[in-house]
C-alpha cells in the first residue's frame, strides 16, 4: 500500500519527503546511467529541481518547475500505475522496495507535522 498524507498542510513534511526521495533517485539514476529518456532520470531532475525542472532558467521563473505537493501526487499516481517498475528492475530494485522507502519518509513527514519526529532505522 502506498501511504499518503496532506501535503498541503505539511510544508516541512513534504520538503523532507522530497529531499529523501531526491537522494534515492540520485542513486537510482546513477545506477541506470543517467539516461535522458528515463523515468528515473526525469524524477531525479524534478526532485532536485534540475534541468527542465529548474526553479529558474536564465534568471526567470521556470513554469516547468514542479511544486513539492504536485510532485508528491504525481509520484504516488505513477507508483500505483506501475510506471517505474521496469526501470527499477533493470537496476536491481523493485516497486515494493521503492514503496517501502516512500512510506518510511511519509511516516517521518506525518510525525514531523505533529512536532515530534520519531525515526526508526
PDB file of C-alpha atoms in Angstrom:
ATOM      1  CA  UNK A   1       0.000   0.000   0.000  1.00  0.00           C
ATOM      2  CA  UNK A   2       1.303   3.442  -0.928  1.00  0.00           C
ATOM      3  CA  UNK A   3       0.926   5.840   2.009  1.00  0.00           C
ATOM      4  CA  UNK A   4      -0.194   9.412   1.516  1.00  0.00           C
ATOM      5  CA  UNK A   5      -0.572  12.495   3.707  1.00  0.00           C
ATOM      6  CA  UNK A   6      -1.891  16.038   3.475  1.00  0.00           C
ATOM      7  CA  UNK A   7       0.994  17.619   1.579  1.00  0.00           C
ATOM      8  CA  UNK A   8      -0.726  20.997   1.521  1.00  0.00           C
ATOM      9  CA  UNK A   9      -0.871  21.265   5.315  1.00  0.00           C
ATOM     10  CA  UNK A  10       2.618  19.971   5.998  1.00  0.00           C
ATOM     11  CA  UNK A  11       5.271  22.155   4.361  1.00  0.00           C
ATOM     12  CA  UNK A  12       8.182  20.707   6.354  1.00  0.00           C
ATOM     13  CA  UNK A  13       6.992  17.151   5.872  1.00  0.00           C
ATOM     14  CA  UNK A  14       6.659  17.392   2.108  1.00  0.00           C
ATOM     15  CA  UNK A  15      10.053  19.092   1.950  1.00  0.00           C
ATOM     16  CA  UNK A  16      11.578  16.234   3.938  1.00  0.00           C
ATOM     17  CA  UNK A  17       9.866  13.702   1.653  1.00  0.00           C
ATOM     18  CA  UNK A  18      11.222  15.497  -1.428  1.00  0.00           C
ATOM     19  CA  UNK A  19      14.777  15.595  -0.048  1.00  0.00           C
ATOM     20  CA  UNK A  20      14.707  11.918   0.877  1.00  0.00           C
ATOM     21  CA  UNK A  21      13.295  10.834  -2.458  1.00  0.00           C
ATOM     22  CA  UNK A  22      15.833  13.059  -4.249  1.00  0.00           C
ATOM     23  CA  UNK A  23      18.672  11.117  -2.606  1.00  0.00           C
ATOM     24  CA  UNK A  24      17.061   7.809  -3.589  1.00  0.00           C
ATOM     25  CA  UNK A  25      16.532   8.886  -7.198  1.00  0.00           C
ATOM     26  CA  UNK A  26      20.088  10.266  -7.404  1.00  0.00           C
ATOM     27  CA  UNK A  27      21.272   6.737  -6.622  1.00  0.00           C
ATOM     28  CA  UNK A  28      18.782   5.009  -8.941  1.00  0.00           C
ATOM     29  CA  UNK A  29      19.519   7.368 -11.835  1.00  0.00           C
ATOM     30  CA  UNK A  30      23.261   6.897 -11.350  1.00  0.00           C
ATOM     31  CA  UNK A  31      22.846   3.102 -11.411  1.00  0.00           C
ATOM     32  CA  UNK A  32      20.777   3.393 -14.606  1.00  0.00           C
ATOM     33  CA  UNK A  33      23.427   5.519 -16.319  1.00  0.00           C
ATOM     34  CA  UNK A  34      21.605   8.877 -16.191  1.00  0.00           C
ATOM     35  CA  UNK A  35      19.718   8.226 -19.424  1.00  0.00           C
ATOM     36  CA  UNK A  36      17.885  11.330 -20.635  1.00  0.00           C
ATOM     37  CA  UNK A  37      14.770   9.384 -21.717  1.00  0.00           C
ATOM     38  CA  UNK A  38      14.433   7.543 -18.405  1.00  0.00           C
ATOM     39  CA  UNK A  39      11.637   7.978 -15.852  1.00  0.00           C
ATOM     40  CA  UNK A  40      14.286   7.595 -13.133  1.00  0.00           C
ATOM     41  CA  UNK A  41      16.265  10.489 -14.635  1.00  0.00           C
ATOM     42  CA  UNK A  42      13.169  12.621 -15.001  1.00  0.00           C
ATOM     43  CA  UNK A  43      12.217  12.095 -11.345  1.00  0.00           C
ATOM     44  CA  UNK A  44      15.801  12.798 -10.267  1.00  0.00           C
ATOM     45  CA  UNK A  45      15.697  16.124 -12.114  1.00  0.00           C
ATOM     46  CA  UNK A  46      12.231  17.052 -10.840  1.00  0.00           C
ATOM     47  CA  UNK A  47      13.067  16.169  -7.214  1.00  0.00           C
ATOM     48  CA  UNK A  48      16.325  18.138  -7.361  1.00  0.00           C
ATOM     49  CA  UNK A  49      14.897  20.994  -9.458  1.00  0.00           C
ATOM     50  CA  UNK A  50      17.467  20.406 -12.209  1.00  0.00           C
ATOM     51  CA  UNK A  51      17.400  20.728 -15.979  1.00  0.00           C
ATOM     52  CA  UNK A  52      13.974  21.441 -17.408  1.00  0.00           C
ATOM     53  CA  UNK A  53      12.587  21.376 -13.850  1.00  0.00           C
ATOM     54  CA  UNK A  54      14.891  24.120 -12.525  1.00  0.00           C
ATOM     55  CA  UNK A  55      13.167  26.739 -10.436  1.00  0.00           C
ATOM     56  CA  UNK A  56      14.698  29.457 -12.610  1.00  0.00           C
ATOM     57  CA  UNK A  57      16.190  29.432 -16.085  1.00  0.00           C
ATOM     58  CA  UNK A  58      18.253  32.445 -17.168  1.00  0.00           C
ATOM     59  CA  UNK A  59      17.121  34.282 -14.030  1.00  0.00           C
ATOM     60  CA  UNK A  60      13.432  33.884 -14.813  1.00  0.00           C
ATOM     61  CA  UNK A  61      10.864  31.666 -13.106  1.00  0.00           C
ATOM     62  CA  UNK A  62      10.519  28.379 -14.958  1.00  0.00           C
ATOM     63  CA  UNK A  63       6.869  27.340 -15.468  1.00  0.00           C
ATOM     64  CA  UNK A  64       8.041  23.688 -15.778  1.00  0.00           C
ATOM     65  CA  UNK A  65       9.320  23.595 -12.190  1.00  0.00           C
ATOM     66  CA  UNK A  66       7.142  21.363 -10.049  1.00  0.00           C
ATOM     67  CA  UNK A  67       5.873  22.176  -6.560  1.00  0.00           C
ATOM     68  CA  UNK A  68       6.608  19.532  -3.944  1.00  0.00           C
ATOM     69  CA  UNK A  69       2.906  18.873  -3.408  1.00  0.00           C
ATOM     70  CA  UNK A  70       2.303  18.321  -7.133  1.00  0.00           C
ATOM     71  CA  UNK A  71       5.406  16.130  -7.394  1.00  0.00           C
ATOM     72  CA  UNK A  72       4.254  14.023  -4.427  1.00  0.00           C
ATOM     73  CA  UNK A  73       0.835  13.453  -6.009  1.00  0.00           C
ATOM     74  CA  UNK A  74       2.361  12.626  -9.423  1.00  0.00           C
ATOM     75  CA  UNK A  75       4.785  10.183  -7.810  1.00  0.00           C
ATOM     76  CA  UNK A  76       2.013   8.373  -5.917  1.00  0.00           C
ATOM     77  CA  UNK A  77      -0.020   8.109  -9.137  1.00  0.00           C
ATOM     78  CA  UNK A  78       2.987   6.750 -11.055  1.00  0.00           C
ATOM     79  CA  UNK A  79       3.716   4.194  -8.330  1.00  0.00           C
ATOM     80  CA  UNK A  80       0.132   2.964  -8.409  1.00  0.00           C
ATOM     81  CA  UNK A  81       0.223   2.809 -12.231  1.00  0.00           C
ATOM     82  CA  UNK A  82       3.455   0.762 -12.199  1.00  0.00           C
ATOM     83  CA  UNK A  83       5.219   3.360 -14.373  1.00  0.00           C
ATOM     84  CA  UNK A  84       8.623   2.814 -12.706  1.00  0.00           C
ATOM     85  CA  UNK A  85       8.609  -0.993 -12.405  1.00  0.00           C
ATOM     86  CA  UNK A  86      10.666  -1.904 -15.480  1.00  0.00           C
ATOM     87  CA  UNK A  87      13.394   0.661 -14.857  1.00  0.00           C
ATOM     88  CA  UNK A  88      13.613  -0.258 -11.164  1.00  0.00           C
ATOM     89  CA  UNK A  89      14.049  -3.930 -12.034  1.00  0.00           C
ATOM     90  CA  UNK A  90      16.781  -3.057 -14.554  1.00  0.00           C
ATOM     91  CA  UNK A  91      18.892  -1.557 -11.751  1.00  0.00           C
ATOM     92  CA  UNK A  92      18.154  -4.356  -9.267  1.00  0.00           C
ATOM     93  CA  UNK A  93      15.338  -2.821  -7.232  1.00  0.00           C
ATOM     94  CA  UNK A  94      11.611  -3.450  -7.010  1.00  0.00           C
ATOM     95  CA  UNK A  95       8.456  -1.409  -6.797  1.00  0.00           C
ATOM     96  CA  UNK A  96       7.944  -2.853  -3.310  1.00  0.00           C
ATOM     97  CA  UNK A  97      11.347  -1.567  -2.199  1.00  0.00           C
ATOM     98  CA  UNK A  98      10.589   1.939  -3.530  1.00  0.00           C
ATOM     99  CA  UNK A  99       7.154   1.936  -1.882  1.00  0.00           C
ATOM    100  CA  UNK A 100       8.776   0.935   1.412  1.00  0.00           C
ATOM    101  CA  UNK A 101      11.259   3.834   1.186  1.00  0.00           C
ATOM    102  CA  UNK A 102       8.464   6.240   0.245  1.00  0.00           C
ATOM    103  CA  UNK A 103       6.269   5.014   3.115  1.00  0.00           C
ATOM    104  CA  UNK A 104       9.090   5.496   5.644  1.00  0.00           C
ATOM    105  CA  UNK A 105       9.518   9.089   4.511  1.00  0.00           C
ATOM    106  CA  UNK A 106       5.755   9.659   4.687  1.00  0.00           C
ATOM    107  CA  UNK A 107       5.687   8.382   8.293  1.00  0.00           C
ATOM    108  CA  UNK A 108       8.503  10.741   9.244  1.00  0.00           C
ATOM    109  CA  UNK A 109       6.708  13.604   7.458  1.00  0.00           C
ATOM    110  CA  UNK A 110       3.472  12.898   9.346  1.00  0.00           C
ATOM    111  CA  UNK A 111       5.319  12.794  12.680  1.00  0.00           C
ATOM    112  CA  UNK A 112       7.196  15.971  11.804  1.00  0.00           C
ATOM    113  CA  UNK A 113       3.892  17.766  11.342  1.00  0.00           C
ATOM    114  CA  UNK A 114       2.868  16.621  14.826  1.00  0.00           C
ATOM    115  CA  UNK A 115       6.000  18.409  16.151  1.00  0.00           C
ATOM    116  CA  UNK A 116       7.599  15.149  17.112  1.00  0.00           C
ATOM    117  CA  UNK A 117       9.995  13.267  14.954  1.00  0.00           C
ATOM    118  CA  UNK A 118      10.415   9.569  15.530  1.00  0.00           C
ATOM    119  CA  UNK A 119      12.863   7.963  13.174  1.00  0.00           C
ATOM    120  CA  UNK A 120      13.212   4.205  13.302  1.00  0.00           C
ATOM    121  CA  UNK A 121      16.026   2.536  11.424  1.00  0.00           C
TER     122      UNK A 121
END
